[in-house]
């Protein structure tokens, strides 16, 4: 069975059996796979599996959409079927080409290929219109001339039936005439709507004569000003599915109550559309410390709370990409969390761990000193230089090694020194010995402070018998092992560190106050030192900076003369007490 947990390098060969190396996540059965297996057994669709991912181009895709993309495209890959990418573009006021382009880009980046199956609901505007005329001719739809508010007031409540509109019994001829004139632009926006004629007393509010067309003068990014009436989502969606011969129309749980309408519309058109797809609902993804709503993400962008849709703190695919997430890690995540019918929250650490697992295998190791403290080795001559061999990957000798120069003056992390060490602190402190990774054991002999009593540099002596990899080094054990860079060769780099977008694990975005819940200091820019070769890193190239985490060269800002790295994720989850 083909499977979506393939690596980027395998993408060109998606028809081949893919070895999943150490990260195998075997497809586990779930209720959707069970339905499809049964349909294949009974030949319900002639063995065909055709799914679709139907985004509305009114924002950038987020990680919740990735769950749906991986599911729909993944099912098509597994069952050797087809997955369509369809833009549900029926609301021209909010939609646009920028969003279309970003969605295409994100789906491709995630590793999926829609082949020739790129569609737009707007391609079906003419057909959708004709089906409406047909519904009218069958007495199944009517033009209502009440205002939006009047329609809402007559809709009833969950416990009280709705009331028929005074226009419900218009004749077929009158309805056809009015509907055609709506299309021709004779009426102003909001004066008439077309409604399905179902049942104003239905316990399901969606069946109380839902509006299926509205008058709206808005320029559409594809059809321009050709239309001044636009079909509603529920009406458009099921017909688009049917026209594309979709077999399994997979959507999120909030559409469960819309399924009777989906089925009602297709039942009315059964002799006119190619098939009647099966709608199947699954629980949407909720991820801690962030939000999964395009509307709210849009508010964060437009309000300047973040620096755009691709801000590395955003849960958008563009943001995750800029942060350094790999497509593989997101597909692995989608597979791990599975699909079910029960709403739940997934901890951000689950997503991060998928990334750590991927990068741990693939990322080359490098050294960076994020918050530098100067260290002088007092018993080395001023011009001393010694080559230290540093492996590119501790578990993969085949990745080779490189040389770092040890010199008299180094940078170490400020955190790796404590003047008065706390209990259990095994790194450098006055009189304490630690190993300089890949080099010698050193001992702190002096602490130099400035006039404000801040530590400015520390002086150490080194033991020449203890070079890493030598016999002498084995004779002596020290507890601390710290990284360093030569002050002579280290390069300056802008490094961006990120924290949760929301400090609350489950931000309540129903309140207008939710912006208060945004993490403070969720972005920190520091000036760090990096290994000399890192200025050659290509945008989006990722590394593990030893002991500090996984980093990526910024997609847009990385320059040879001004290297910029984003911290993608720390080596271990440090969220601890904030966890969901
Ligand atoms: P939002 O609520 O963020 O605006 P949406 O559902 O309006 O999202 P669409 O463009 O309509 O956005 O979504 C396209 C597809 O992605 C739909 O089939 C929808 O069910 C699915 N989807 C959206 N959000 C999630 C989520 N959090 N988890 C899983 N699937 C999702
Ligand atoms: Mg939607």
Coordinates of C-alpha atoms and ligand atoms in Angstrom, one line a residue:
X1 CA 0.0 0.0 0.0
X2 CA 1.3 3.4 -0.9
X3 CA 1.5 5.8 2.0
X4 CA 1.9 9.5 2.6
X5 CA 4.8 9.2 5.0
X6 CA 7.4 9.5 2.2
X7 CA 10.4 11.7 2.3
X8 CA 11.0 14.6 0.1
X9 CA 13.6 12.8 -1.9
X10 CA 11.1 10.1 -2.6
X11 CA 8.6 12.5 -4.1
X12 CA 9.5 12.0 -7.7
X13 CA 8.9 8.3 -7.2
X14 CA 5.6 8.2 -5.5
X15 CA 4.5 5.1 -7.4
X16 CA 7.4 3.1 -5.9
X17 CA 7.2 1.3 -2.6
X18 CA 8.6 3.9 -0.2
X19 CA 10.9 2.9 2.6
X20 CA 10.1 5.0 5.5
X21 CA 13.4 4.6 7.3
X22 CA 13.3 5.1 11.0
X23 CA 10.2 7.2 11.0
X24 CA 7.7 4.7 9.9
X25 CA 4.2 5.6 10.8
X26 CA 2.2 2.7 9.4
X27 CA -1.2 3.7 8.2
X28 CA -3.5 2.7 11.0
X29 CA -7.1 1.9 10.3
X30 CA -9.6 4.6 11.0
X31 CA -13.3 4.9 10.4
X32 CA -12.8 6.6 7.0
X33 CA -10.4 4.0 5.8
X34 CA -13.0 1.4 7.0
X35 CA -15.8 3.0 5.0
X36 CA -13.6 3.1 1.9
X37 CA -12.5 -0.5 2.4
X38 CA -16.1 -1.6 2.6
X39 CA -17.1 0.5 -0.5
X40 CA -14.3 -1.2 -2.4
X41 CA -15.4 -4.6 -1.2
X42 CA -19.0 -3.9 -2.3
X43 CA -17.8 -2.2 -5.5
X44 CA -20.1 0.8 -4.5
X45 CA -18.1 3.2 -6.7
X46 CA -16.7 0.5 -9.0
X47 CA -13.6 0.5 -6.8
X48 CA -13.0 4.2 -7.5
X49 CA -11.8 6.6 -4.8
X50 CA -12.0 10.2 -5.6
X51 CA -11.6 12.9 -2.9
X52 CA -11.1 16.6 -2.9
X53 CA -9.7 19.4 -0.8
X54 CA -11.9 22.4 -1.1
X55 CA -10.4 25.6 0.4
X56 CA -12.1 28.9 0.2
X57 CA -9.4 31.4 -1.1
X58 CA -10.0 33.9 1.7
X59 CA -6.8 33.5 3.7
X60 CA -3.7 31.4 3.9
X61 CA -3.8 27.7 4.8
X62 CA -3.1 26.7 8.4
X63 CA -2.0 23.4 10.0
X64 CA -5.7 22.4 10.4
X65 CA -6.0 22.5 6.7
X66 CA -2.9 20.4 6.5
X67 CA -4.7 17.7 8.4
X68 CA -7.4 17.8 5.8
X69 CA -5.0 17.9 2.8
X70 CA -3.0 15.0 4.1
X71 CA -6.2 13.0 4.7
X72 CA -7.7 13.7 1.3
X73 CA -4.6 13.5 -0.8
X74 CA -3.3 10.7 1.4
X75 CA -6.5 8.6 0.8
X76 CA -6.1 9.1 -3.0
X77 CA -2.5 8.0 -2.9
X78 CA -3.2 4.9 -0.7
X79 CA -6.2 3.8 -2.8
X80 CA -4.6 4.8 -6.1
X81 CA -7.4 7.2 -6.6
X82 CA -7.5 10.9 -7.4
X83 CA -7.7 14.0 -5.2
X84 CA -9.0 17.3 -6.6
X85 CA -7.9 20.7 -5.4
X86 CA -11.0 22.8 -5.7
X87 CA -11.3 26.5 -4.8
X88 CA -14.6 27.2 -3.2
X89 CA -14.7 30.7 -4.6
X90 CA -18.3 31.9 -4.2
X91 CA -17.8 34.9 -2.0
X92 CA -15.9 37.4 -4.1
X93 CA -15.9 40.1 -1.4
X94 CA -13.4 38.1 0.7
X95 CA -11.5 36.1 -1.8
X96 CA -8.6 36.8 -4.1
X97 CA -5.8 35.7 -6.2
X98 CA -3.1 36.2 -3.5
X99 CA -4.9 33.5 -1.5
X100 CA -5.3 31.2 -4.4
X101 CA -1.5 31.5 -5.2
X102 CA -0.5 30.9 -1.6
X103 CA -2.8 27.9 -1.3
X104 CA -1.4 26.3 -4.5
X105 CA 2.1 26.9 -3.1
X106 CA 1.3 25.4 0.3
X107 CA -0.3 22.2 -1.1
X108 CA 2.6 21.7 -3.5
X109 CA 5.1 22.4 -0.7
X110 CA 3.4 19.8 1.5
X111 CA 4.3 17.3 -1.2
X112 CA 1.0 16.8 -3.0
X113 CA 0.2 16.8 -6.6
X114 CA -3.3 17.5 -7.9
X115 CA -2.3 16.6 -11.5
X116 CA -4.9 17.8 -13.9
X117 CA -7.5 18.1 -11.1
X118 CA -7.5 21.8 -10.3
X119 CA -11.0 23.2 -10.2
X120 CA -12.8 26.3 -9.1
X121 CA -16.5 26.4 -8.0
X122 CA -16.7 29.5 -10.3
X123 CA -16.1 27.2 -13.2
X124 CA -19.6 25.8 -12.4
X125 CA -21.4 29.2 -12.1
X126 CA -23.3 28.6 -15.4
X127 CA -24.3 25.1 -14.4
X128 CA -25.2 26.0 -10.9
X129 CA -27.5 28.7 -12.3
X130 CA -29.2 26.2 -14.7
X131 CA -29.8 23.8 -11.8
X132 CA -31.5 26.5 -9.9
X133 CA -33.8 27.2 -12.8
X134 CA -34.5 23.5 -12.8
X135 CA -35.3 23.5 -9.0
X136 CA -37.6 26.4 -9.6
X137 CA -39.4 24.6 -12.4
X138 CA -39.9 21.7 -10.1
X139 CA -41.4 23.8 -7.4
X140 CA -38.3 23.2 -5.2
X141 CA -37.0 26.8 -5.0
X142 CA -38.6 30.2 -4.9
X143 CA -37.6 33.9 -4.9
X144 CA -38.0 35.5 -1.6
X145 CA -38.2 39.3 -1.3
X146 CA -38.0 39.7 2.5
X147 CA -35.0 41.5 4.0
X148 CA -32.3 39.4 5.6
X149 CA -33.6 40.4 9.0
X150 CA -37.1 39.4 8.2
X151 CA -35.9 36.0 6.9
X152 CA -34.0 35.5 10.1
X153 CA -37.0 36.5 12.2
X154 CA -39.2 34.0 10.5
X155 CA -36.7 31.2 10.8
X156 CA -37.8 30.1 14.3
X157 CA -35.5 28.6 16.9
X158 CA -34.3 25.2 17.8
X159 CA -37.5 24.7 19.9
X160 CA -39.9 26.7 17.7
X161 CA -40.8 26.0 14.1
X162 CA -40.2 28.7 11.5
X163 CA -42.9 30.6 9.6
X164 CA -43.5 30.4 5.9
X165 CA -42.5 33.5 4.0
X166 CA -45.4 35.3 2.3
X167 CA -43.5 34.8 -1.0
X168 CA -43.2 31.0 -0.6
X169 CA -46.1 30.2 -2.8
X170 CA -45.1 32.3 -5.8
X171 CA -45.8 30.6 -9.1
X172 CA -43.1 28.8 -11.0
X173 CA -43.4 31.5 -13.8
X174 CA -43.1 34.4 -11.4
X175 CA -40.1 32.8 -9.7
X176 CA -38.4 32.1 -13.0
X177 CA -39.0 35.6 -14.1
X178 CA -37.7 37.2 -10.9
X179 CA -34.7 34.9 -10.8
X180 CA -33.7 35.7 -14.4
X181 CA -34.1 39.4 -13.6
X182 CA -31.9 39.0 -10.5
X183 CA -29.3 37.5 -12.8
X184 CA -29.7 40.3 -15.3
X185 CA -29.0 42.9 -12.6
X186 CA -32.4 44.5 -12.4
X187 CA -32.5 44.5 -8.6
X188 CA -30.2 46.0 -6.1
X189 CA -28.2 43.9 -3.6
X190 CA -30.2 42.3 -0.9
X191 CA -33.6 42.9 -2.4
X192 CA -34.3 39.3 -3.4
X193 CA -32.8 35.9 -2.7
X194 CA -33.5 32.4 -4.1
X195 CA -34.4 29.9 -1.4
X196 CA -34.7 26.1 -1.5
X197 CA -38.3 25.1 -0.7
X198 CA -37.8 22.4 1.9
X199 CA -39.5 22.6 5.3
X200 CA -39.8 25.6 7.6
X201 CA -40.8 23.3 10.5
X202 CA -37.8 21.0 10.1
X203 CA -36.0 20.3 13.4
X204 CA -32.8 20.8 11.4
X205 CA -32.4 24.6 10.9
X206 CA -30.4 24.1 7.8
X207 CA -33.5 22.7 6.1
X208 CA -35.7 25.7 6.8
X209 CA -35.7 27.0 3.3
X210 CA -32.0 27.9 3.1
X211 CA -30.9 30.7 0.8
X212 CA -29.1 29.3 -2.2
X213 CA -28.5 32.5 -4.2
X214 CA -28.0 36.1 -3.3
X215 CA -27.6 39.3 -5.3
X216 CA -24.1 40.7 -4.7
X217 CA -22.3 43.2 -6.8
X218 CA -18.6 42.4 -6.2
X219 CA -15.8 41.9 -8.6
X220 CA -14.8 38.2 -8.8
X221 CA -11.1 37.4 -9.2
X222 CA -11.9 35.0 -12.0
X223 CA -15.3 35.8 -13.4
X224 CA -14.9 39.5 -13.1
X225 CA -18.3 41.3 -13.3
X226 CA -20.0 38.6 -15.3
X227 CA -22.3 37.8 -12.4
X228 CA -24.2 39.8 -9.9
X229 CA -25.7 36.8 -8.2
X230 CA -23.6 34.3 -6.4
X231 CA -24.6 30.8 -5.1
X232 CA -24.3 30.0 -1.4
X233 CA -21.7 27.5 -0.1
X234 CA -24.1 24.7 0.8
X235 CA -25.7 24.7 -2.6
X236 CA -22.4 25.0 -4.5
X237 CA -20.4 22.5 -2.5
X238 CA -22.5 19.4 -3.0
X239 CA -23.1 20.1 -6.7
X240 CA -19.4 20.8 -7.3
X241 CA -18.6 17.4 -5.6
X242 CA -21.1 15.7 -7.8
X243 CA -19.9 17.3 -11.0
X244 CA -16.3 16.2 -10.2
X245 CA -17.5 12.6 -9.6
X246 CA -16.2 12.7 -6.0
X247 CA -16.8 9.5 -4.2
X248 CA -16.0 10.4 -0.6
X249 CA -16.6 14.0 0.4
X250 CA -14.6 14.3 3.6
X251 CA -15.2 17.4 5.8
X252 CA -15.1 18.6 9.4
X253 CA -17.7 17.9 12.0
X254 CA -19.5 21.3 11.9
X255 CA -20.9 20.2 8.5
X256 CA -22.7 17.2 10.0
X257 CA -25.9 19.2 10.4
X258 CA -25.5 20.3 6.8
X259 CA -25.4 16.8 5.4
X260 CA -29.2 16.5 5.1
X261 CA -29.2 19.6 2.9
X262 CA -26.2 18.2 0.9
X263 CA -28.3 15.1 0.3
X264 CA -31.5 16.9 -0.3
X265 CA -30.1 19.1 -3.1
X266 CA -28.4 16.2 -4.8
X267 CA -31.6 14.1 -4.5
X268 CA -33.5 16.8 -6.4
X269 CA -30.9 16.8 -9.1
X270 CA -30.3 13.1 -9.2
X271 CA -31.1 12.8 -13.0
X272 CA -29.0 15.8 -13.8
X273 CA -25.7 15.3 -11.9
X274 CA -23.2 12.5 -12.5
X275 CA -23.3 11.0 -9.0
X276 CA -24.2 11.5 -5.3
X277 CA -21.0 11.6 -3.2
X278 CA -21.0 10.4 0.4
X279 CA -20.3 13.2 2.9
X280 CA -18.2 12.0 5.8
X281 CA -17.3 14.2 8.7
X282 CA -14.2 14.0 11.0
X283 CA -13.1 16.1 14.0
X284 CA -11.1 19.3 13.1
X285 CA -7.6 19.8 14.5
X286 CA -7.2 22.0 17.5
X287 CA -3.6 22.7 18.4
X288 CA -2.6 24.2 21.8
X289 CA -1.1 27.7 22.1
X290 CA -2.5 28.8 18.7
X291 CA -5.7 29.3 16.7
X292 CA -7.1 27.5 13.7
X293 CA -9.4 30.1 12.3
X294 CA -8.6 32.1 9.1
X295 CA -10.7 34.9 10.4
X296 CA -8.7 35.4 13.5
X297 CA -5.4 34.8 11.8
X298 CA -6.5 37.6 9.4
X299 CA -7.2 39.9 12.3
X300 CA -3.7 39.2 13.7
X301 CA -2.2 40.1 10.3
X302 CA -4.3 43.1 9.7
X303 CA -3.9 44.4 13.2
X304 CA -0.1 44.2 13.0
X305 CA 0.1 41.7 15.9
X306 CA 2.3 39.5 13.7
X307 CA 4.4 40.4 10.7
X308 CA 2.3 38.8 8.0
X309 CA 0.7 35.5 7.1
X310 CA 4.2 33.9 7.0
X311 CA 5.3 35.2 10.4
X312 CA 7.2 32.2 11.9
X313 CA 4.9 32.3 14.9
X314 CA 1.8 31.8 12.8
X315 CA 0.2 28.3 12.5
X316 CA -0.1 28.9 8.7
X317 CA 1.8 26.6 6.4
X318 CA 3.6 29.6 5.1
X319 CA 4.5 30.5 8.7
X320 CA 5.5 27.0 9.7
X321 CA 7.7 26.8 6.5
X322 CA 9.4 30.0 7.4
X323 CA 9.9 28.8 10.9
X324 CA 11.7 25.8 9.5
X325 CA 9.1 23.0 9.6
X326 CA 9.6 20.3 7.0
X327 CA 6.8 19.0 4.8
X328 CA 7.7 15.5 6.0
X329 CA 7.2 16.5 9.7
X330 CA 3.8 17.9 9.0
X331 CA 2.7 14.8 7.1
X332 CA 4.1 12.6 9.9
X333 CA 2.1 14.7 12.4
X334 CA -1.1 14.3 10.3
X335 CA -0.7 10.6 10.3
X336 CA 0.2 10.4 14.0
X337 CA -2.8 12.3 15.2
X338 CA -5.2 10.2 13.1
X339 CA -8.8 11.0 12.4
X340 CA -11.8 10.5 14.6
X341 CA -15.3 11.8 15.3
X342 CA -14.4 13.2 18.7
X343 CA -13.2 16.8 19.0
X344 CA -10.0 17.1 20.9
X345 CA -6.9 19.3 21.5
X346 CA -3.5 18.2 20.4
X347 CA -0.5 19.5 22.3
X348 CA 1.9 21.7 20.3
X349 CA 4.7 19.3 21.6
X350 CA 3.2 16.6 19.4
X351 CA 3.8 18.7 16.3
X352 CA 7.2 19.7 17.5
X353 CA 8.3 16.2 18.3
X354 CA 7.5 15.1 14.7
X355 CA 9.8 17.8 13.6
X356 CA 12.5 16.9 16.1
X357 CA 12.4 13.3 14.9
X358 CA 12.7 14.3 11.3
X359 CA 15.5 16.9 11.8
X360 CA 17.4 14.7 14.3
X361 CA 18.0 12.3 11.4
X362 CA 18.6 14.9 8.7
X363 CA 20.0 18.0 10.1
X364 CA 23.8 18.6 9.9
X365 CA 25.2 19.7 13.2
X366 CA 26.8 23.1 13.5
X367 CA 27.9 25.4 16.4
X368 CA 26.4 28.7 17.3
X369 CA 26.8 30.7 20.5
X370 CA 23.5 32.5 21.0
X371 CA 24.3 34.7 24.1
X372 CA 28.1 35.0 24.0
X373 CA 30.5 35.4 26.9
X374 CA 34.2 35.9 26.2
X375 CA 36.6 33.2 27.5
X376 CA 40.4 33.5 27.5
X377 CA 42.6 30.4 27.8
X378 CA 45.5 31.9 29.7
X379 CA 48.0 29.2 29.1
X380 CA 47.8 29.4 25.3
X381 CA 50.1 31.7 23.3
X382 CA 48.4 34.7 21.7
X383 CA 48.5 33.5 18.1
X384 CA 47.7 29.9 19.0
X385 CA 45.6 27.9 16.5
X386 CA 44.7 24.3 16.7
X387 CA 42.4 22.3 14.4
X388 CA 39.6 20.4 16.2
X389 CA 37.8 17.8 14.3
X390 CA 34.0 18.1 14.7
X391 CA 31.6 15.5 13.3
X392 CA 28.7 16.7 11.1
X393 CA 26.3 14.2 12.6
X394 CA 27.1 12.1 15.7
X395 CA 25.2 9.0 14.5
X396 CA 26.2 9.3 10.9
X397 CA 30.0 9.1 10.3
X398 CA 29.3 9.0 6.6
X399 CA 28.3 12.7 6.9
X400 CA 31.9 13.5 7.5
X401 CA 33.4 16.1 9.7
X402 CA 34.8 19.6 9.6
X403 CA 37.5 21.5 11.4
X404 CA 37.0 24.3 13.9
X405 CA 39.9 26.4 15.1
X406 CA 40.7 26.6 18.8
X407 CA 42.3 29.9 19.6
X408 CA 43.2 31.7 22.8
X409 CA 40.0 33.7 22.9
X410 CA 36.7 32.0 22.5
X411 CA 33.0 32.7 22.9
X412 CA 30.9 30.4 25.1
X413 CA 27.2 30.7 26.1
X414 CA 26.6 33.0 29.0
X415 CA 24.4 30.3 30.5
X416 CA 27.3 27.9 30.6
X417 CA 28.9 29.9 33.3
X418 CA 27.7 30.6 36.9
X419 CA 29.7 32.5 39.4
X420 CA 27.9 30.8 42.3
X421 CA 26.7 27.5 40.9
X422 CA 23.3 26.2 42.1
X423 CA 23.0 22.6 43.1
X424 CA 23.2 20.3 40.2
X425 CA 24.8 22.8 37.9
X426 CA 27.7 21.0 36.2
X427 CA 28.9 23.6 33.8
X428 CA 31.6 26.2 34.2
X429 CA 32.1 27.9 37.6
X430 CA 35.1 29.3 39.4
X431 CA 37.5 26.5 40.1
X432 CA 35.4 24.0 38.2
X433 CA 36.5 21.9 35.2
X434 CA 34.5 21.2 32.1
X435 CA 35.3 20.0 28.6
X436 CA 35.3 22.3 25.6
X437 CA 33.4 20.0 23.2
X438 CA 35.8 18.4 20.7
X439 CA 38.8 20.0 22.5
X440 CA 40.3 20.1 25.9
X441 CA 39.3 20.2 29.6
X442 CA 39.5 23.7 31.0
X443 CA 39.3 25.1 34.5
X444 CA 38.0 28.6 35.4
X445 CA 40.8 30.5 37.2
X446 CA 39.5 34.1 37.2
X447 CA 36.3 36.1 36.6
X448 CA 36.7 39.6 35.1
X449 CA 33.9 42.1 35.8
X450 CA 33.2 45.6 34.6
X451 CA 32.4 48.7 36.6
X452 CA 28.8 47.7 37.0
X453 CA 29.8 44.4 38.4
X454 CA 28.7 42.4 35.3
X455 CA 30.8 39.5 34.2
X456 CA 32.8 40.6 31.1
X457 CA 35.1 37.7 30.5
X458 CA 36.4 34.6 32.2
X459 CA 39.9 33.2 32.3
X460 CA 40.6 29.5 32.2
X461 CA 43.6 27.3 32.0
X462 CA 43.5 24.2 29.7
X463 CA 45.0 20.8 30.3
X464 CA 47.0 19.8 27.1
X465 CA 46.8 16.1 28.0
X466 CA 43.0 16.0 27.6
X467 CA 42.3 16.6 23.9
X468 CA 39.1 14.9 22.8
X469 CA 39.7 11.6 21.1
X470 CA 43.1 11.0 22.7
X471 CA 44.1 8.4 25.2
X472 CA 44.7 11.2 27.7
X473 CA 41.1 12.4 27.3
X474 CA 39.8 9.1 28.5
X475 CA 41.7 9.1 31.7
X476 CA 39.8 12.0 33.1
X477 CA 36.0 12.6 33.3
X478 CA 34.3 15.9 33.8
X479 CA 30.6 16.4 34.1
X480 CA 30.1 19.5 31.9
X481 CA 30.6 19.6 28.2
X482 CA 30.2 23.0 26.6
X483 CA 30.3 24.4 23.1
X484 CA 32.4 27.3 21.9
X485 CA 33.6 29.3 18.9
X486 CA 36.9 31.0 18.2
X487 CA 36.4 34.8 18.6
X488 CA 38.8 35.2 15.7
X489 CA 36.7 33.2 13.2
X490 CA 33.1 33.3 14.5
X491 CA 30.7 35.4 12.4
X492 CA 27.9 37.5 13.6
X493 CA 24.4 36.4 12.8
X494 CA 20.9 37.7 13.5
X495 CA 19.1 34.9 15.2
X496 CA 15.4 35.0 15.9
X497 CA 13.9 33.0 18.8
X498 CA 10.2 32.4 19.0
X499 CA 7.8 31.5 21.7
X500 CA 4.1 30.5 21.6
X501 CA 1.8 32.8 19.7
X502 CA -0.7 32.5 22.6
X503 CA 0.4 32.0 26.2
X504 CA -2.9 30.2 27.0
X505 CA -2.8 26.6 25.9
X506 CA -6.4 26.8 24.7
X507 CA -7.0 30.4 23.9
X508 CA -10.6 31.3 24.1
X509 CA -11.0 33.3 20.9
X510 CA -14.7 33.6 21.2
X511 CA -14.2 36.7 23.3
X512 CA -13.2 39.9 21.6
X513 CA -10.5 40.2 24.2
X514 CA -8.5 37.3 22.9
X515 CA -5.6 39.5 21.7
X516 CA -4.8 39.9 25.4
X517 CA -3.9 36.3 25.4
X518 CA -1.2 36.7 22.8
X519 CA 2.2 35.7 24.1
X520 CA 4.3 38.6 25.2
X521 CA 7.9 38.6 23.9
X522 CA 7.0 35.8 21.5
X523 CA 9.8 37.0 19.3
X524 CA 13.3 37.8 20.4
X525 CA 16.0 38.9 18.0
X526 CA 19.6 38.4 19.2
X527 CA 23.0 38.9 17.8
X528 CA 24.7 35.5 18.0
X529 CA 28.0 34.0 16.8
X530 CA 28.0 31.2 14.2
X531 CA 30.5 29.0 12.6
X532 CA 32.3 30.7 9.7
X533 CA 30.9 28.4 7.0
X534 CA 27.3 29.1 8.0
X535 CA 27.1 32.3 6.0
X536 CA 27.1 30.1 3.0
X537 CA 23.8 28.4 4.1
X538 CA 21.1 28.5 1.5
X539 CA 17.7 30.0 2.5
X540 CA 15.6 27.3 4.1
X541 CA 18.6 25.1 4.8
X542 CA 18.3 23.6 8.3
X543 CA 20.8 22.7 10.9
X544 CA 21.0 21.6 14.5
X545 CA 23.0 24.1 16.4
X546 CA 24.5 21.8 19.0
X547 CA 22.8 22.1 22.4
X548 CA 20.6 25.0 21.2
X549 CA 18.0 23.5 18.9
X550 CA 17.1 23.3 15.3
X551 CA 17.6 26.4 13.1
X552 CA 16.8 27.3 9.6
X553 CA 18.3 30.0 7.4
X554 CA 15.5 32.5 6.9
X555 CA 13.7 32.0 3.6
X556 CA 13.7 35.7 2.8
X557 CA 16.3 37.5 4.8
X558 CA 19.3 35.1 4.7
X559 CA 22.2 36.8 3.0
X560 CA 25.9 35.8 2.8
X561 CA 26.9 39.1 4.3
X562 CA 24.1 39.1 6.8
X563 CA 23.2 35.6 7.9
X564 CA 19.8 35.3 9.5
X565 CA 18.6 32.2 11.3
X566 CA 15.3 31.3 12.9
X567 CA 15.1 28.9 15.7
X568 CA 12.6 26.3 14.6
X569 CA 12.4 24.3 17.8
X570 CA 14.5 23.7 20.9
X571 CA 16.0 20.2 21.3
X572 CA 13.6 19.3 24.0
X573 CA 10.1 20.5 25.0
X574 CA 10.6 23.3 27.5
X575 CA 7.0 24.3 27.6
X576 CA 6.6 22.1 30.7
X577 CA 4.2 23.7 33.1
X578 CA 2.3 25.5 30.3
X579 CA 1.5 22.2 28.5
X580 CA -2.1 21.4 27.7
Ligands
LIG1 P1 -11.4 28.5 9.0 O1 -12.4 28.1 10.0 O2 -10.0 28.5 9.4 O3 -11.8 29.7 8.3 P2 -12.6 27.0 6.9 O4 -13.1 25.7 7.3 O5 -13.5 28.1 6.8 O6 -11.4 27.3 7.9 P3 -12.0 26.3 4.3 O7 -11.1 27.0 3.3 O8 -13.4 26.2 4.0 O9 -11.7 26.9 5.7 O10 -11.4 24.8 4.6 C1 -11.0 23.9 3.6 C2 -11.1 22.5 4.2 O11 -10.2 22.4 5.3 C3 -12.5 22.2 4.7 O12 -12.8 20.9 4.2 C4 -12.4 22.2 6.2 O13 -13.2 21.2 6.7 C5 -10.9 21.8 6.4 N1 -10.4 22.4 7.6 C6 -10.5 23.7 8.0 N2 -10.0 23.8 9.3 C7 -9.7 22.6 9.7 C8 -9.1 22.0 10.9 N3 -8.8 22.8 12.0 N4 -8.9 20.7 11.0 C9 -9.1 19.9 9.9 N5 -9.6 20.3 8.8 C10 -9.9 21.6 8.6
LIG2 MG1 -15.2 27.0 5.4

